[in-house]
JSON list of C-alpha atoms in Angstrom, two decimals:
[
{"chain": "A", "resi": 18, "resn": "UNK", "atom": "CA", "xyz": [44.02, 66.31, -212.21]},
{"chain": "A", "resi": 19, "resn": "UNK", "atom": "CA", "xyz": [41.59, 66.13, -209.01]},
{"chain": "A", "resi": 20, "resn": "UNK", "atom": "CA", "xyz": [39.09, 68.15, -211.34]},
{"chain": "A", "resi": 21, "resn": "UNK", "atom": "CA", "xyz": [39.26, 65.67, -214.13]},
{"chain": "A", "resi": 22, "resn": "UNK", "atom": "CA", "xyz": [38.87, 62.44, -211.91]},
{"chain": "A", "resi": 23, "resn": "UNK", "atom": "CA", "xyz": [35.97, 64.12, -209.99]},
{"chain": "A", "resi": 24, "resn": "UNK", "atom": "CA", "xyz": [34.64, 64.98, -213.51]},
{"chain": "A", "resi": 25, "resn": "UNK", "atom": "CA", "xyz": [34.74, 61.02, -214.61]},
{"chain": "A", "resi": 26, "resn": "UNK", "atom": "CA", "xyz": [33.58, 59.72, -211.63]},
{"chain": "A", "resi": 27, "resn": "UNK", "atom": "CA", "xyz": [30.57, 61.92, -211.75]},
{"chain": "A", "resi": 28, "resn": "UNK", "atom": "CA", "xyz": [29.84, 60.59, -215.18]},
{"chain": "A", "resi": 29, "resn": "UNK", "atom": "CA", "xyz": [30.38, 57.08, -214.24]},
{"chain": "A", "resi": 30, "resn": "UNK", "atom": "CA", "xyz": [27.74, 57.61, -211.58]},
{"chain": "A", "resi": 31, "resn": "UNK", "atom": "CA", "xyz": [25.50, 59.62, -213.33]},
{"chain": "A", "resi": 32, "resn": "UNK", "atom": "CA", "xyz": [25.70, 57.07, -216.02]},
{"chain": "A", "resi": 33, "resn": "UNK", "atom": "CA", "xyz": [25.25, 54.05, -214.32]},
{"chain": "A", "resi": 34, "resn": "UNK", "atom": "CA", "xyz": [21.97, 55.65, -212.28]},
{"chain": "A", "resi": 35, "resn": "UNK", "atom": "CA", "xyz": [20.88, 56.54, -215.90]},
{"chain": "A", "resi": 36, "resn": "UNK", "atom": "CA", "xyz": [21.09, 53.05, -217.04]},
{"chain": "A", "resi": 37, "resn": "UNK", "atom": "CA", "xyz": [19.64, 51.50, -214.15]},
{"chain": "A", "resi": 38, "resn": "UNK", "atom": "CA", "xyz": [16.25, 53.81, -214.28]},
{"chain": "A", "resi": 39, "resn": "UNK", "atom": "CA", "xyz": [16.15, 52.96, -218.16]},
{"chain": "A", "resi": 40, "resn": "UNK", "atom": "CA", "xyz": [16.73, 49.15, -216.96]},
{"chain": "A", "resi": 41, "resn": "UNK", "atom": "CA", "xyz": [13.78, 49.40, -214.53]},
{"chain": "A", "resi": 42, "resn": "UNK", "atom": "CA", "xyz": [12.04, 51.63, -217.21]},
{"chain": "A", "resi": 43, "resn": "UNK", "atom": "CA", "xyz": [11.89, 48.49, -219.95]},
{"chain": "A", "resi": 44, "resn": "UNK", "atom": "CA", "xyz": [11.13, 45.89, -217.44]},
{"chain": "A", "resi": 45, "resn": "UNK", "atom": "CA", "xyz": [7.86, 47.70, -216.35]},
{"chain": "A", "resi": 46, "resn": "UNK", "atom": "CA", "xyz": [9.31, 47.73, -212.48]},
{"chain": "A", "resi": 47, "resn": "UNK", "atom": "CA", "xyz": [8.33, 51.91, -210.84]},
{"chain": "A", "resi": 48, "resn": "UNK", "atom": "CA", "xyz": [9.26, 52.82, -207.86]},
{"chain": "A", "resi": 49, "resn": "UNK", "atom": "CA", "xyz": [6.82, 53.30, -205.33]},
{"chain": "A", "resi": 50, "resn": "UNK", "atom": "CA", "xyz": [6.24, 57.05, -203.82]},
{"chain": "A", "resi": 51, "resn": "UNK", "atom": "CA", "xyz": [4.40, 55.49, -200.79]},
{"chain": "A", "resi": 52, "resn": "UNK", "atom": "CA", "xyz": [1.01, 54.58, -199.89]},
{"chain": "A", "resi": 53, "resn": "UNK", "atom": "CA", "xyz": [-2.22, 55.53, -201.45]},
{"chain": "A", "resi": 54, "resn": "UNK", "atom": "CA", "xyz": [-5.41, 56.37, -199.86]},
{"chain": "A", "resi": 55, "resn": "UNK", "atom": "CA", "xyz": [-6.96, 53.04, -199.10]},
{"chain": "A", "resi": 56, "resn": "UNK", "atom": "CA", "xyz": [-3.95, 51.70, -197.64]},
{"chain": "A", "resi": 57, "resn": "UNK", "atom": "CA", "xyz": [-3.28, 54.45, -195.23]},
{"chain": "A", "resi": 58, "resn": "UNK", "atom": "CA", "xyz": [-7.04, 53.61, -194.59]},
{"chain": "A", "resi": 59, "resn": "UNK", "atom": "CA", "xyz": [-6.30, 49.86, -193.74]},
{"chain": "A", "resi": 60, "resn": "UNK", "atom": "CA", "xyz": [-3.92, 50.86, -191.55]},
{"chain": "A", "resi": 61, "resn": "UNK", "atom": "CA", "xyz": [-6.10, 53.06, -189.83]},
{"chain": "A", "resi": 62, "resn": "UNK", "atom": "CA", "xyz": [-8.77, 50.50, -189.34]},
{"chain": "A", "resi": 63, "resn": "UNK", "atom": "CA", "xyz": [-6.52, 47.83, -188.27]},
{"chain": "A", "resi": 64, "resn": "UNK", "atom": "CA", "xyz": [-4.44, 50.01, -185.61]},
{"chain": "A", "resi": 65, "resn": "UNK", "atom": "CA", "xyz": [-7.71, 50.89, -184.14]},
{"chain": "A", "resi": 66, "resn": "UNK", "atom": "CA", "xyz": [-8.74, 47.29, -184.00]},
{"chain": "A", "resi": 67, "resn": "UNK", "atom": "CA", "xyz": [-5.81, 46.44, -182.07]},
{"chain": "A", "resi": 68, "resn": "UNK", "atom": "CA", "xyz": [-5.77, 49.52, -179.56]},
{"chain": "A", "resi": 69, "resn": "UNK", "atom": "CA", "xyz": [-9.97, 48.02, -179.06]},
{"chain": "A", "resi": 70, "resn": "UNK", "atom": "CA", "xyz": [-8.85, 44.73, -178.03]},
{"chain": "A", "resi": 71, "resn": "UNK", "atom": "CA", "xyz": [-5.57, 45.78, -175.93]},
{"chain": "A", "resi": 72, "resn": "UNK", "atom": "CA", "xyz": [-8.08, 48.12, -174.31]},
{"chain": "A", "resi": 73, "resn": "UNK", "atom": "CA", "xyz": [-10.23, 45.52, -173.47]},
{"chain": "A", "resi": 74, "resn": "UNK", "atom": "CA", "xyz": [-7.53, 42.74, -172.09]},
{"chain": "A", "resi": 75, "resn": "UNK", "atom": "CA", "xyz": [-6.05, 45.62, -170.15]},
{"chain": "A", "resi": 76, "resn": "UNK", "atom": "CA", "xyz": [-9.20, 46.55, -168.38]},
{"chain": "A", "resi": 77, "resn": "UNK", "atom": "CA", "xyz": [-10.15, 43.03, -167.50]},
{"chain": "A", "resi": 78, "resn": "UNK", "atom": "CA", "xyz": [-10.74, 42.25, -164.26]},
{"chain": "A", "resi": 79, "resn": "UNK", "atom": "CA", "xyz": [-7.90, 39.42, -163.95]},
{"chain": "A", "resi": 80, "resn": "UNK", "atom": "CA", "xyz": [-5.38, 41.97, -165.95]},
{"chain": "A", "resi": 81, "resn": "UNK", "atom": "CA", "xyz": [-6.48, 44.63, -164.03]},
{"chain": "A", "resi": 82, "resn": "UNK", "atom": "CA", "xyz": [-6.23, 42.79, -161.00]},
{"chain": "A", "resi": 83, "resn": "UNK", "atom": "CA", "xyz": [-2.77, 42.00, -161.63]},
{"chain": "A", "resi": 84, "resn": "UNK", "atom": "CA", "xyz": [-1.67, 45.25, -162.29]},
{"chain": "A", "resi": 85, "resn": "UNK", "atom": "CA", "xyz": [-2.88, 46.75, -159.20]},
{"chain": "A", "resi": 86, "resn": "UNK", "atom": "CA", "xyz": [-1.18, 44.05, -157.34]},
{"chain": "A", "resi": 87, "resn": "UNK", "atom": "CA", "xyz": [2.33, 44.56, -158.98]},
{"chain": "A", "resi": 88, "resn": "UNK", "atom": "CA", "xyz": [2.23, 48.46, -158.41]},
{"chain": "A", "resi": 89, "resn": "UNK", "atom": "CA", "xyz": [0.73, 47.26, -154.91]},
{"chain": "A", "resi": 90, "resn": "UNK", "atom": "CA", "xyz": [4.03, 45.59, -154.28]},
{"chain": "A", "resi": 91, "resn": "UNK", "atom": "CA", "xyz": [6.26, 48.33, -155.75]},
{"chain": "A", "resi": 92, "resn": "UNK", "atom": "CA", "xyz": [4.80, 50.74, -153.91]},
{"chain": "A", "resi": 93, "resn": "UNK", "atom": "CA", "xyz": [5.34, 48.36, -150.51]},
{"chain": "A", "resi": 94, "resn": "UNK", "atom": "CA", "xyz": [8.77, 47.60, -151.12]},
{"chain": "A", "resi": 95, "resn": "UNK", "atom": "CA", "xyz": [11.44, 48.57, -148.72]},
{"chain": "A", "resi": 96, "resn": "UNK", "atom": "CA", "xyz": [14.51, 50.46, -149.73]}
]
């Protein structure tokens, strides 16, 4: 009996992922494997741009400035 039910159920799923990819298939929708070349290239270019500028604000002298003065004070503090 278990056999048998595991047996249909199988088919029901096999079946219905079958129908789904033909589905997808007629309607011209793929799925995607991941990015391609120039994207992983824009991202790239775009994470580098961002670490320039937080590179830049963090080694202002008002940023830096503050920074020094808040590990100034946690280094001061009394325990």
């Amino acid at each position: 009996m278990y056999q048998v039910v595991r047996a249909r159920l199988r088919a029901l799923v096999c079946g219905a992922g079958t129908a789904l990819r033909r589905r997808a298939a007629r309607q011209g929708l793929r799925r995607d494997a991941g990015m391609v070349t120039s994207e992983y290239a824009m991202g790239i270019v775009a994470a580098v741009a961002f670490a320039v500028v937080l590179y830049k604000v963090v080694t202002s002298g008002a940023v830096s400035a503050e920074l020094q003065g808040i590990v100034k004070r946690a280094l001061d503090a009394r325990m």
